[in-house]
Coordinates of N, CA and C in Angstrom, one line a residue:
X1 N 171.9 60.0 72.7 CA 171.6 58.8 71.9 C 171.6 57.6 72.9
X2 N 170.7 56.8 72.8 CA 170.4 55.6 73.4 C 169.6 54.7 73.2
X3 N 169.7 53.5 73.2 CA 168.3 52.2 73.5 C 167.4 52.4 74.5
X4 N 166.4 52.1 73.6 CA 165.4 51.8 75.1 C 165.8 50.6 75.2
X5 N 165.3 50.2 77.0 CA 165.3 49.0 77.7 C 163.5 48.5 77.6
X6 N 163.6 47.8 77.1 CA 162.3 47.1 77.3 C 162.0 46.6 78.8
X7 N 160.8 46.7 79.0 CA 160.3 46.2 80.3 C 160.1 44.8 80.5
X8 N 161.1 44.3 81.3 CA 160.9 42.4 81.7 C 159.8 42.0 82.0
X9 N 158.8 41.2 80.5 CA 157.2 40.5 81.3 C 157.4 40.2 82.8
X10 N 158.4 39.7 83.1 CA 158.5 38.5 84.0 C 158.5 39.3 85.5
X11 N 158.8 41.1 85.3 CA 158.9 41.2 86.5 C 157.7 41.5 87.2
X12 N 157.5 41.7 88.4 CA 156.4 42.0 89.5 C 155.5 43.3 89.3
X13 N 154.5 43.3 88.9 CA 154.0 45.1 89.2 C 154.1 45.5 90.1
X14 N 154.7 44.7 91.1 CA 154.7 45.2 92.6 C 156.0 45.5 92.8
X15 N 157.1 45.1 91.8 CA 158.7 45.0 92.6 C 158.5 46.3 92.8
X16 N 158.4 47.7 92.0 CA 159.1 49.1 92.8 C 158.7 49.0 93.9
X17 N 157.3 49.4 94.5 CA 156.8 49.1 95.3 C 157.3 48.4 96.4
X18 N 157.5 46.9 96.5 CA 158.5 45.8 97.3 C 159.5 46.3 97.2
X19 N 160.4 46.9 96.5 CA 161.9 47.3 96.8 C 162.1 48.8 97.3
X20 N 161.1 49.6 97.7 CA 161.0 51.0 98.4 C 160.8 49.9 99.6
X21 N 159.7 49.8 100.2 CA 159.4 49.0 101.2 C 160.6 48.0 101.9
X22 N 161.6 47.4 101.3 CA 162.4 46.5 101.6 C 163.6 47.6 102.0
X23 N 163.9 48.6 100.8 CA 164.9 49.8 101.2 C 164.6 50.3 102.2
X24 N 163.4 51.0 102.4 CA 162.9 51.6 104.0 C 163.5 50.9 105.1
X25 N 162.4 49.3 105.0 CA 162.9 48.7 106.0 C 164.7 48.8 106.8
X26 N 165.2 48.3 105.2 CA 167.3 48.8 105.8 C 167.6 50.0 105.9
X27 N 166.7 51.1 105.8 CA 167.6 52.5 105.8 C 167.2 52.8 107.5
X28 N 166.0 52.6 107.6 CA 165.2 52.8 109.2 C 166.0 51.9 110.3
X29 N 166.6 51.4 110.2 CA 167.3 49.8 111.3 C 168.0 51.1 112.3
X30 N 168.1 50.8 113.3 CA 168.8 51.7 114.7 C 170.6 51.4 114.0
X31 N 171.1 52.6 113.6 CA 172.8 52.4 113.4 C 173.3 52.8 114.6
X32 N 172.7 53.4 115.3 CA 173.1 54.4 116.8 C 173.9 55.5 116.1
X33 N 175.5 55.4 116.2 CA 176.0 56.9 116.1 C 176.9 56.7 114.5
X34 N 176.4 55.6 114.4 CA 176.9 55.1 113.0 C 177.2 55.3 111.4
X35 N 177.9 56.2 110.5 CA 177.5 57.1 109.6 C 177.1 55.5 108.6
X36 N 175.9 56.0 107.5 CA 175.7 55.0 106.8 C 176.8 55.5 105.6
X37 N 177.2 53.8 104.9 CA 177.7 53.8 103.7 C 176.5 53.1 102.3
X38 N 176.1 53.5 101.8 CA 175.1 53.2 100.9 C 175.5 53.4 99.4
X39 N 175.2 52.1 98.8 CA 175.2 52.2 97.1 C 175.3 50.9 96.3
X40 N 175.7 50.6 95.0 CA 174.8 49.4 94.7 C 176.3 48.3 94.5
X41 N 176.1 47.5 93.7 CA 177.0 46.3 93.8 C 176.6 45.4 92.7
X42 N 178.1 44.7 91.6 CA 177.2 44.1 90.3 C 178.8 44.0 90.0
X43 N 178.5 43.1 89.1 CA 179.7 42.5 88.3 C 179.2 42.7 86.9
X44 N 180.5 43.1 86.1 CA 180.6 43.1 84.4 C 181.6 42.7 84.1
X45 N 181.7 42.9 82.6 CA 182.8 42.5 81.9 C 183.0 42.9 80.6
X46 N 183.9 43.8 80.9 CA 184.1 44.8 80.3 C 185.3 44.7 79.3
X47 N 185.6 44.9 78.1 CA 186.5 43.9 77.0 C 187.2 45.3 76.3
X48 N 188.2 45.1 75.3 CA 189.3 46.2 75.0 C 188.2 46.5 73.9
X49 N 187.8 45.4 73.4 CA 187.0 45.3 72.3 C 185.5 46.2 72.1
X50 N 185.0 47.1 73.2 CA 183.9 47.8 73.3 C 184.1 48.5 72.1
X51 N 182.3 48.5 71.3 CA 182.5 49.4 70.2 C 180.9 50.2 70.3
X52 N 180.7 50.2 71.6 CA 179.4 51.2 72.0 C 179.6 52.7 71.4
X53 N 180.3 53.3 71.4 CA 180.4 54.9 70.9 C 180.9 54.8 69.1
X54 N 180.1 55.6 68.9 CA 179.6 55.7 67.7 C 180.8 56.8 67.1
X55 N 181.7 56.5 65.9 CA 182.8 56.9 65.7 C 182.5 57.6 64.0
X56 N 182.5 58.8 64.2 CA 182.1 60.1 63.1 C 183.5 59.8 61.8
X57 N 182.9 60.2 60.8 CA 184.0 60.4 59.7 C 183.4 61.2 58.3
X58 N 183.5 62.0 57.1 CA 183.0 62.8 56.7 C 183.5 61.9 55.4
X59 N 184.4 61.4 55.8 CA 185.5 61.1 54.4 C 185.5 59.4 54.2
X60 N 185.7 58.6 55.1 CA 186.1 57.4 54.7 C 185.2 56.6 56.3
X61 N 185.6 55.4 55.9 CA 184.9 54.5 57.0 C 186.1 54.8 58.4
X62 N 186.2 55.0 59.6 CA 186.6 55.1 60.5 C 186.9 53.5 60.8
X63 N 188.2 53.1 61.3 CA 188.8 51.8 61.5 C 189.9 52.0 62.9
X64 N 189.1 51.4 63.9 CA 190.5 51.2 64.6 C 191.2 49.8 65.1
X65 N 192.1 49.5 64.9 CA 192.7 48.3 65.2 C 193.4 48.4 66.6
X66 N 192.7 47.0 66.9 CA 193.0 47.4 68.6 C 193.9 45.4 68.9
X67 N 195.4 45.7 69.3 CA 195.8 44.6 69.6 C 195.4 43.6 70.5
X68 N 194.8 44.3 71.6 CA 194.3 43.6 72.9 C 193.1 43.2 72.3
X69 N 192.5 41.9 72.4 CA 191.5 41.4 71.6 C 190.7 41.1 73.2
X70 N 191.3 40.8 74.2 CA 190.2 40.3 75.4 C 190.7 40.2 76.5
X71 N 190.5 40.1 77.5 CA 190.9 40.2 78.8 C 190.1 38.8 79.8
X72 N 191.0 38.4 80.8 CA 190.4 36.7 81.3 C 189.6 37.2 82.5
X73 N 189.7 38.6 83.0 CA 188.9 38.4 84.1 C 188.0 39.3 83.7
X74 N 187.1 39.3 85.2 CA 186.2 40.3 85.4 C 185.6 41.2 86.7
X75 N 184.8 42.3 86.3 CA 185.0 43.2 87.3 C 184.3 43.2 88.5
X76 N 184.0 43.8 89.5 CA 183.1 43.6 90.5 C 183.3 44.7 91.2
X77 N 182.2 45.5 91.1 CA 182.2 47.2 91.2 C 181.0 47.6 93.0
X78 N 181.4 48.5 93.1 CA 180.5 49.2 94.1 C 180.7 50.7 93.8
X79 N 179.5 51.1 93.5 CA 179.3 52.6 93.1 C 178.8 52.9 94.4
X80 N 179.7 54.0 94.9 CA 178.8 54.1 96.5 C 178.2 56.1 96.5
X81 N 176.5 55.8 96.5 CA 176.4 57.3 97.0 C 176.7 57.6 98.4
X82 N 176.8 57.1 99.3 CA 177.5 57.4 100.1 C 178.9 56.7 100.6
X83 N 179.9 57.5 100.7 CA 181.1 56.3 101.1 C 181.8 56.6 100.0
X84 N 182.9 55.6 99.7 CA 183.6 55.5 99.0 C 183.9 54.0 97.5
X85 N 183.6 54.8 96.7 CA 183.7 53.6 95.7 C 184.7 52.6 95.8
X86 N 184.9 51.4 94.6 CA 185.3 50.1 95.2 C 185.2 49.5 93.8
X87 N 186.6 48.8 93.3 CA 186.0 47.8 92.0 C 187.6 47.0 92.2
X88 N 187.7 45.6 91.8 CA 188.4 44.9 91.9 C 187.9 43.9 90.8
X89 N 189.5 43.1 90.2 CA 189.0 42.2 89.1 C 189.4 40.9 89.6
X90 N 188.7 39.7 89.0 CA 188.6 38.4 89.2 C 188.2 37.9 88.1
X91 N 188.9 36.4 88.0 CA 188.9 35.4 86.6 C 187.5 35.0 86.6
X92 N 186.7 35.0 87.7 CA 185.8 33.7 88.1 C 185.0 35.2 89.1
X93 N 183.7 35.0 88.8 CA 182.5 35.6 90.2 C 181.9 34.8 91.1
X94 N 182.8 34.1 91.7 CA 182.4 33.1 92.4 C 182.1 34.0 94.1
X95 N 181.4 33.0 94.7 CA 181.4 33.3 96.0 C 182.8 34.0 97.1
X96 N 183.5 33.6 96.6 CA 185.2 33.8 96.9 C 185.4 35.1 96.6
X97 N 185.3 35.6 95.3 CA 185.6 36.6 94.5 C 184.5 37.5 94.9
X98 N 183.4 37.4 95.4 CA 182.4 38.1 96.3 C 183.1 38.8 97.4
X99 N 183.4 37.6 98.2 CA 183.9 37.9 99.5 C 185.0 39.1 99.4
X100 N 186.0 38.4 98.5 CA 186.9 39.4 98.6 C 186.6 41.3 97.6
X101 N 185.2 41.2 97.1 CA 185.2 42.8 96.8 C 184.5 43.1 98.3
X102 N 183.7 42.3 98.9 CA 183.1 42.6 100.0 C 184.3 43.6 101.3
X103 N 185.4 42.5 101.4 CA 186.7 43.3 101.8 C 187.1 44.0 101.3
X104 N 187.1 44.6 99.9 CA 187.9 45.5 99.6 C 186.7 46.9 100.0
X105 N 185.3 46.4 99.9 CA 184.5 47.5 99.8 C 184.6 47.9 101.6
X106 N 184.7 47.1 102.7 CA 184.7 47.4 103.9 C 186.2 48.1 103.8
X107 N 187.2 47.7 103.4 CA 188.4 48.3 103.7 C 188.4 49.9 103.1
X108 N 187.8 50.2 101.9 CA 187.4 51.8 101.5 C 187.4 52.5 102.8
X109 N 185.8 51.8 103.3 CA 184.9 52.3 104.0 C 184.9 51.7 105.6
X110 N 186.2 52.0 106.1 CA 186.0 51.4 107.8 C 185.3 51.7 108.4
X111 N 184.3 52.6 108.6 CA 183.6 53.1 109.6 C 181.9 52.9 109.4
X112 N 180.9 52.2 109.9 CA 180.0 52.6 109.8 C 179.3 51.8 108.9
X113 N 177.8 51.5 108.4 CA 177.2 50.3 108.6 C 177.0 50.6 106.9
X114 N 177.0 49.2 106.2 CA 177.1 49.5 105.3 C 175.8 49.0 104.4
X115 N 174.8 49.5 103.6 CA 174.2 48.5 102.4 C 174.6 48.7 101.2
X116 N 174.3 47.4 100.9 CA 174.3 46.9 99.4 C 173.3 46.9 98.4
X117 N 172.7 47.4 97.7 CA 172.1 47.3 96.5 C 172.9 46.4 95.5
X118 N 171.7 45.2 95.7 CA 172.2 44.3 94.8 C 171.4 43.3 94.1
X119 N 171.9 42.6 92.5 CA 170.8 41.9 92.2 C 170.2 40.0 93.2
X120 N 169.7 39.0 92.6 CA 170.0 37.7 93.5 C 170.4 37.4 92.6
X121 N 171.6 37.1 92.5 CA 172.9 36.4 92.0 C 173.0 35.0 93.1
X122 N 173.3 34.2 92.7 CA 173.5 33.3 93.7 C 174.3 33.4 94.7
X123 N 175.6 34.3 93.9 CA 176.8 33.9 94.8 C 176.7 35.3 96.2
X124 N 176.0 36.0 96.0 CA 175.2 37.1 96.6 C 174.6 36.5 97.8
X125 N 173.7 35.1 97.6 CA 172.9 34.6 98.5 C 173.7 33.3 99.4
X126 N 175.0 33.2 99.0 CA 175.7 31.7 99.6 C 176.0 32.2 100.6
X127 N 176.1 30.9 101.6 CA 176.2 31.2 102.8 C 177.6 31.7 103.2
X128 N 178.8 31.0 102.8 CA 180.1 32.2 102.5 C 179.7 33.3 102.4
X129 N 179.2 33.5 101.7 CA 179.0 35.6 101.2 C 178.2 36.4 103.0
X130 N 176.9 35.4 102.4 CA 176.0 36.2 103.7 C 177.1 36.1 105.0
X131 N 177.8 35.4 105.7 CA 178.6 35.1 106.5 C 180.0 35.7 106.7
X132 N 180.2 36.2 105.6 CA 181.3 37.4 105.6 C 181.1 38.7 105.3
X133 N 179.3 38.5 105.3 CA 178.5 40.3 104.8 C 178.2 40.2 106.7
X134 N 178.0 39.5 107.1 CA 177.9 39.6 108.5 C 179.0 40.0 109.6
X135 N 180.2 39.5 109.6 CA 181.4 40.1 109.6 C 181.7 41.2 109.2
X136 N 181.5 41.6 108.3 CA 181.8 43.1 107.7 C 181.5 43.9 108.4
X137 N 179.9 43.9 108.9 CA 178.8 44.5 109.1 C 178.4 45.6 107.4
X138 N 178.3 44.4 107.1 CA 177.8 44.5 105.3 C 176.2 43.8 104.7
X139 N 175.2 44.6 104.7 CA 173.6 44.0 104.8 C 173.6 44.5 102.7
X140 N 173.0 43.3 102.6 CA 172.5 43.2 101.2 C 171.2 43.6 101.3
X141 N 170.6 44.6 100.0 CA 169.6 45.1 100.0 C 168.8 44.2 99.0
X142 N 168.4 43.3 98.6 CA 168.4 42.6 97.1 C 167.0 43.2 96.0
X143 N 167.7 43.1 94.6 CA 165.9 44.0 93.9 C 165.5 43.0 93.6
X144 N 164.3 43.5 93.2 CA 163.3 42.5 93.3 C 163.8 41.6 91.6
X145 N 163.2 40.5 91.5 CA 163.6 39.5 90.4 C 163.5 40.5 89.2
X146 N 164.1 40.0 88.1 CA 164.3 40.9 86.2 C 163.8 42.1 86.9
X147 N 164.5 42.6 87.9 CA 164.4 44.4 87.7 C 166.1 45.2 87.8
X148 N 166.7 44.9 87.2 CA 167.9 45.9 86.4 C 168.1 46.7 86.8
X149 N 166.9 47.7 86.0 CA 166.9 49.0 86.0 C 166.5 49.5 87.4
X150 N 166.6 48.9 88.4 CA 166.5 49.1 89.8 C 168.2 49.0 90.4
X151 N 169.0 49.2 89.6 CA 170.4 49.1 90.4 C 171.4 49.7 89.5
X152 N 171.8 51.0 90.3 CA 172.2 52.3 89.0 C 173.2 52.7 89.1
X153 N 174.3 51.1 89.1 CA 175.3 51.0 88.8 C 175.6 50.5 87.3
X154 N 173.9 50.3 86.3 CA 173.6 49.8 85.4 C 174.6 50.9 84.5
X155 N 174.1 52.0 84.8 CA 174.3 53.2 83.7 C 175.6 53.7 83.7
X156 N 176.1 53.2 84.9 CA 177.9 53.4 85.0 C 178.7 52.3 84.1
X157 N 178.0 51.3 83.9 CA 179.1 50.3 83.4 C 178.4 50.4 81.9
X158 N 177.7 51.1 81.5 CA 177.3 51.5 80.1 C 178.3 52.9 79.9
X159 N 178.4 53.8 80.4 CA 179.5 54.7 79.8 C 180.7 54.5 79.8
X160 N 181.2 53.1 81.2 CA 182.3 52.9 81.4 C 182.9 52.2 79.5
X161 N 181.6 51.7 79.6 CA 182.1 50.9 78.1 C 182.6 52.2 77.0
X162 N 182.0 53.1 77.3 CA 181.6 53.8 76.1 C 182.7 54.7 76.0
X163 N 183.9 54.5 77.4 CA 184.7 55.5 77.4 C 185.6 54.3 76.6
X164 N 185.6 53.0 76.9 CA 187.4 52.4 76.5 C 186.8 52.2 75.0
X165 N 185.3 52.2 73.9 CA 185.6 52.2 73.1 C 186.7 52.5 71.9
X166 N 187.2 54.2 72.1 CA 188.1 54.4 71.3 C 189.5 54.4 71.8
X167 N 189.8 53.6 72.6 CA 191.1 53.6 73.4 C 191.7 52.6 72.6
X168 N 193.1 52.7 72.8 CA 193.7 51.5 71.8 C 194.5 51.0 73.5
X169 N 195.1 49.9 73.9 CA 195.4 49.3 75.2 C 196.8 48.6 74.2
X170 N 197.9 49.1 75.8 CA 199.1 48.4 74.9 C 199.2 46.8 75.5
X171 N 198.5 46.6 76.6 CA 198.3 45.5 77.4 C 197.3 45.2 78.4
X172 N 197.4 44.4 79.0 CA 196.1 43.8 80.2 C 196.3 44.9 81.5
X173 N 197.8 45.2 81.4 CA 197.9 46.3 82.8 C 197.3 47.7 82.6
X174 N 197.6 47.7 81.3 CA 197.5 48.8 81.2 C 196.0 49.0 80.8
X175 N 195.0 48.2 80.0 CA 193.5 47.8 80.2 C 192.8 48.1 81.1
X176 N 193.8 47.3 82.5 CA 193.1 47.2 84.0 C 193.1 48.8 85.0
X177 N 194.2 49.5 84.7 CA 194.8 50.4 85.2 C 193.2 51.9 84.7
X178 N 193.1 51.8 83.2 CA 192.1 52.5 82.8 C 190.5 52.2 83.4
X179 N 190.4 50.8 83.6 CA 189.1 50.8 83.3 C 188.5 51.1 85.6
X180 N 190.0 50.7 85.7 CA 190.1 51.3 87.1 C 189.8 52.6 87.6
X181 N 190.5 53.3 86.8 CA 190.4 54.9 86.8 C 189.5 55.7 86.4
X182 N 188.6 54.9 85.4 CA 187.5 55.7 84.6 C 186.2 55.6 85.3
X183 N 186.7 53.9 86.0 CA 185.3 53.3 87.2 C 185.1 54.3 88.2
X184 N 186.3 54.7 88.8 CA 186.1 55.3 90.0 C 185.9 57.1 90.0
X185 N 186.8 57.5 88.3 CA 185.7 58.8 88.1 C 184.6 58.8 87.6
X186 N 184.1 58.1 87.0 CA 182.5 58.2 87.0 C 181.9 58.1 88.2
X187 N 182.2 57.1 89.3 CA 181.8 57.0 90.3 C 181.6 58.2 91.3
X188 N 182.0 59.2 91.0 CA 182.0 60.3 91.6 C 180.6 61.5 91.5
X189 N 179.8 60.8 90.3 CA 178.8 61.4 89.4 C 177.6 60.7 90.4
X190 N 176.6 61.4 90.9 CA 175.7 61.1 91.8 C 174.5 61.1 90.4
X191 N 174.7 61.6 89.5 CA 174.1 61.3 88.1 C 173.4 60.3 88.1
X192 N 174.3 59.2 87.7 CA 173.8 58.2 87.5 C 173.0 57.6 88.4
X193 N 172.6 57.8 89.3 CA 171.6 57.3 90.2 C 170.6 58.5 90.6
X194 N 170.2 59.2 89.6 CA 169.1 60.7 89.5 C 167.7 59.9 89.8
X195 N 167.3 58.8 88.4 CA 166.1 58.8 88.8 C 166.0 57.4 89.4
X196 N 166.7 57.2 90.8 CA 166.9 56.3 91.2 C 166.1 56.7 92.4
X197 N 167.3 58.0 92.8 CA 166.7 58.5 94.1 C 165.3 59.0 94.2
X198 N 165.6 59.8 93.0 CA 163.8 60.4 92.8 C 162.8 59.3 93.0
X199 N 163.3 58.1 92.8 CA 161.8 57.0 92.8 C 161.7 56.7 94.3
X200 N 163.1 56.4 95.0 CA 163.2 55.6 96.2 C 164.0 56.5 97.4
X201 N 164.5 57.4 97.5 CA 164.6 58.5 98.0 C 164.3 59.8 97.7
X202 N 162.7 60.1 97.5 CA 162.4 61.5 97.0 C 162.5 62.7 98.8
X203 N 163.7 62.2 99.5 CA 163.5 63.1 100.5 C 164.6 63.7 100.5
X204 N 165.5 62.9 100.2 CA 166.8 63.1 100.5 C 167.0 64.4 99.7
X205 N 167.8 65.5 100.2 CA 167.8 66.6 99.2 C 169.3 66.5 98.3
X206 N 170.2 66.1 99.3 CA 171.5 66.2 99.1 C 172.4 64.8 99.8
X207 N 172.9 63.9 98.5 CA 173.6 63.2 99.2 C 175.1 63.4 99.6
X208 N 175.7 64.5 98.9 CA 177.1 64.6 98.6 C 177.4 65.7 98.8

């Protein structure tokens, strides 16, 4: 079961196209002996309150009452097909709160050159971020404008929801602690980025 996504007027007939071309360009760069870390990058916000999954009953209307009504911050994820996943929370997605998933995603992953699949978010584009993606040795790959469905860490934070809907949370730790654990086993699912690769790596046979 699922929505379709409608297709954004607004985007490019050309963005696939422009964003294979722009990927090449960063996958082809000289790393020398360098292993690459590759995968996408996105912020959500993700609430105790998720009622995405669809809750069966034969007999009466299904009701769950859930005390935690909301949570102040938010998430900032890296699904990595290659490398090692990465998600940390913040009140604010500020340029700051960039920086620092940017560290937490280089600290996973010490070794070796890293891209980012990501949307243009502003705080993606400030010169703090680019400036500590340069430090890192962390290169933003950006998709092209209203294309989403070009960064397939979309489909992870749609199940992610779909797992805390029937969860009842006794607090924020314990909220953060799940949505931590569920992030980074999904993350393990090269799934969700199937017809990703197929469009933009139809070479690769095996990432994992």
């Amino acid at each position: 079961y699922a929505k379709p996504r409608p297709m954004d007027p607004r985007q490019s007939p050309d963005a696939e196209e422009d964003f294979r071309e722009r990927l090449g360009e960063a996958l082809t760069k000289d790393r020398g002996d360098e292993p690459l870390i590759l995968g996408f990058f996105d912020a959500s916000w993700p609430q105790p309150f998720e009622n995405s999954q669809r809750m069966w009953s034969y007999d009466r209307t299904v009701e769950i009452h859930k005390p935690l009504v909301t949570v102040p911050w938010k998430t900032l994820g890296f699904y990595a097909l290659l490398g090692k996943s990465t998600l940390i929370f913040r009140k604010r997605t500020t340029k700051e709160s960039i920086c620092a998933a940017l560290e937490a995603i280089r600290e996973q992953n010490p070794v070796g050159r890293i891209l980012l699949v990501a949307d243009n978010d502003g705080g993606h584009h400030a010169k703090l971020t680019q400036r500590r993606a340069d430090e890192l040795g962390i290169e933003f790959v950006f998709l092209p404008p209203y294309s989403p469905m070009f960064n397939a860490i979309e489909p992870l934070w749609k199940t992610l929801k779909r797992k805390i809907s029937p969860e009842i949370f006794e607090g924020e730790d314990h909220f953060e602690q799940f949505v931590t654990n569920t992030f980074l086993d999904l993350s393990k699912r090269v799934s969700f980025a199937d017809d990703w690769i197929k469009t933009f790596l139809p070479n690769i046979q095996k990432l994992r």
